[in-house]
Each structure stands twice: as structure tokens, then as C-alpha cells.
XYZ file of C-alpha atoms in Angstrom:
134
model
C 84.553 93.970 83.831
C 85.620 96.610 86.384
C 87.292 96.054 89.942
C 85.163 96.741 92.687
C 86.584 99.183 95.154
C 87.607 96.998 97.512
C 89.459 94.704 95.065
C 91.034 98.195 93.864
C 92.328 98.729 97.529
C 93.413 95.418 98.026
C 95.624 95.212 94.429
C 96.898 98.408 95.591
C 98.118 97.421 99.064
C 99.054 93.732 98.953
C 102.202 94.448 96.203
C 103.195 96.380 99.571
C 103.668 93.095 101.875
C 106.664 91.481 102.291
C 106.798 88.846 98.917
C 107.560 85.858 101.169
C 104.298 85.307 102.516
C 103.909 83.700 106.252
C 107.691 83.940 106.607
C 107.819 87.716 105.887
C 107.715 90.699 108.133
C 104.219 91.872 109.050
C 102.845 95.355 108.399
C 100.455 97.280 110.377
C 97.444 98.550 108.476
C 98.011 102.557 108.794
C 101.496 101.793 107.151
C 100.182 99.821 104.521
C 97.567 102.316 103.831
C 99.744 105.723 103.955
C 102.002 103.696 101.487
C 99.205 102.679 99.123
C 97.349 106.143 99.528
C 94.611 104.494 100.728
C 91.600 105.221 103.576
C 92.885 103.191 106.595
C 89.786 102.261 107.602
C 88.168 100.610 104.402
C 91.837 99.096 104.340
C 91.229 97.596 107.326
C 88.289 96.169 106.478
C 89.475 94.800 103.155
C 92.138 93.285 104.817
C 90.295 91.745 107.220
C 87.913 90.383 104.422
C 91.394 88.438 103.081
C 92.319 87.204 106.291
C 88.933 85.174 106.467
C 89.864 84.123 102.858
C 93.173 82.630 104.227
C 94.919 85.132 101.237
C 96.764 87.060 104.359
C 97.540 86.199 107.811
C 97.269 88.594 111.067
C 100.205 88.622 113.554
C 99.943 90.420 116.908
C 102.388 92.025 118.895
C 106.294 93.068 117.719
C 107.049 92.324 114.060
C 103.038 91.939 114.224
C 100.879 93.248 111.378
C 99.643 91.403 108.287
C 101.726 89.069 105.956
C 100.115 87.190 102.676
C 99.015 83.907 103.589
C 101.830 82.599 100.831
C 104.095 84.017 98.965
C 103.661 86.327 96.253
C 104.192 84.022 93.583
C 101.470 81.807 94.608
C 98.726 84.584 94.573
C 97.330 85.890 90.804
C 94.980 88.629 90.741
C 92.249 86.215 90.121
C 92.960 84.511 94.122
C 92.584 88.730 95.478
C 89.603 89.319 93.247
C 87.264 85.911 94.291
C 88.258 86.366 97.719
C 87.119 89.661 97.864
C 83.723 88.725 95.801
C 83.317 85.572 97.888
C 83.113 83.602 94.397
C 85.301 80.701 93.143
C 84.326 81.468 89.703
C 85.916 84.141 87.682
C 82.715 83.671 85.307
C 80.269 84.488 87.970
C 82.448 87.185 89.628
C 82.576 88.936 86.259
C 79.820 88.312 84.106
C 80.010 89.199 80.601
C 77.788 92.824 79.452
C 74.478 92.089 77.671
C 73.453 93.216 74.656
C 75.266 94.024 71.575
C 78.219 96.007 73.392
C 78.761 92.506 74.986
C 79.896 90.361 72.053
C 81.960 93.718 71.236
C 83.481 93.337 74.485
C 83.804 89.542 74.730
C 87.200 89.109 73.245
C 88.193 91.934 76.065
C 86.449 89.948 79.007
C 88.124 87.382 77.806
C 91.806 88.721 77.842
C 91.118 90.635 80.922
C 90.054 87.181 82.886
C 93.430 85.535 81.680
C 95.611 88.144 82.543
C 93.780 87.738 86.144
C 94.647 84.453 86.337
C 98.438 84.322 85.133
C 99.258 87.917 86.853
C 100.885 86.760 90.252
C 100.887 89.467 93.067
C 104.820 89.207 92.741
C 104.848 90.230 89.114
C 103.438 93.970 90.553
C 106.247 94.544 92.748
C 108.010 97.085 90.185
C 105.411 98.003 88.304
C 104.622 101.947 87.575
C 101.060 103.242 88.974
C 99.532 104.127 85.819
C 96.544 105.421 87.331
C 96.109 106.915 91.384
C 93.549 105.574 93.303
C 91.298 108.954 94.263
């Protein structure tokens, strides 16, 4: 029921676009990543990785950079999280825990897959880091 590091990165850089989407002002990636406190080069590749998923666009040149492929209202946590996984199933992407500990957990799972789907990208635009990515 965990992000995978990748969809970590990504949740903690794309708040960090501009919230308009294709009409916004690009970014370039070592920006992005100083200002998530992220590794710019598994950035890159994460970003990248969105960009074939049509969730970002890349712009060369001046004003160049990356910009979400829409704007920030149109993209919940569940759109970052199946691109990343390559899945178009939250389900599948993450599977429920076997065992006993699994119909502890189920309620949880299920909570946790709703809140992916109704949490847009815009509504983490003000919200407090709770928890630093090492």
C-alpha cells in the first residue's frame, strides 16, 4: 500500500510545476529537483517516465523545461501513481496484503485508494511536508 520511490519523487516534484498545465511556465529539471530535495538524476528519469505517459509535457529552449500535460486540477494522485506503474488499475497497481493482516488492513487500502483518486495535484499546492524525502 506504499508509494514506490519513484511515485514518491514524482508527488514531491509535480506540486512544484506551474498549476496551469500546457499553458504554464516550464521548469528545468535541476530546479525542480533542488526545490523538491530530490536526486536530479532519478528526477530526470521519473520525469521522463511522465512525459511518455502524456501526465507532463517537455519544452525546449527559453521558458523551456517541463509543464503538466493539464492542469493541476485535472491530475489526482491516482493519474501520477498508474503512470508511473504503467497500470490503469489502481487494484492491480496496489494489491491488497495476504493473510490475516490483509482483511485488518482492507478498510485502510480501501481509504487510501479513494483518497488517490479524489486528491488532485492542485489540492497539494499549500500543503505542509509532513515527512522529508531522505
Amino acid at each position: 500500500m506504499f508509494f514506490t520511490r519513484a511515485q514518491e519523487i514524482a508527488l514531491a516534484a509535480l506540486p512544484l510545476l506551474d498549476p496551469r498545465g500546457t499553458q504554464g511556465k516550464g521548469r528545468g529539471v535541476i530546479a525542480i529537483a533542488q526545490a523538491a530535495g530530490v536526486p536530479a538524476p532519478f528526477l530526470s528519469k521519473v520525469l521522463g517516465r511522465l512525459v511518455n505517459r502524456g501526465l507532463l509535457r517537455s519544452r525546449r529552449g527559453r521558458g523551456g523545461g517541463f509543464v503538466l500535460g493539464r492542469p493541476a486540477s485535472d491530475i489526482t494522485l491516482a493519474d501520477v501513481a498508474l503512470a508511473l506503474e504503467r497500470r490503469d488499475d489502481l487494484e492491480r497497481a496496489f494489491p491488497p496484503v495476504a493473510g490475516p493482516v490483509g482483511a485488518v488492513l482492507a478498510p485502510a487500502r480501501r481509504e487510501f485508494l479513494e483518497r488517490l483518486q479524489r486528491t488532485r495535484l492542485s489540492d497539494l499546492a499549500g500543503a505542509e511536508k509532513t515527512t522529508p524525502l531522505p
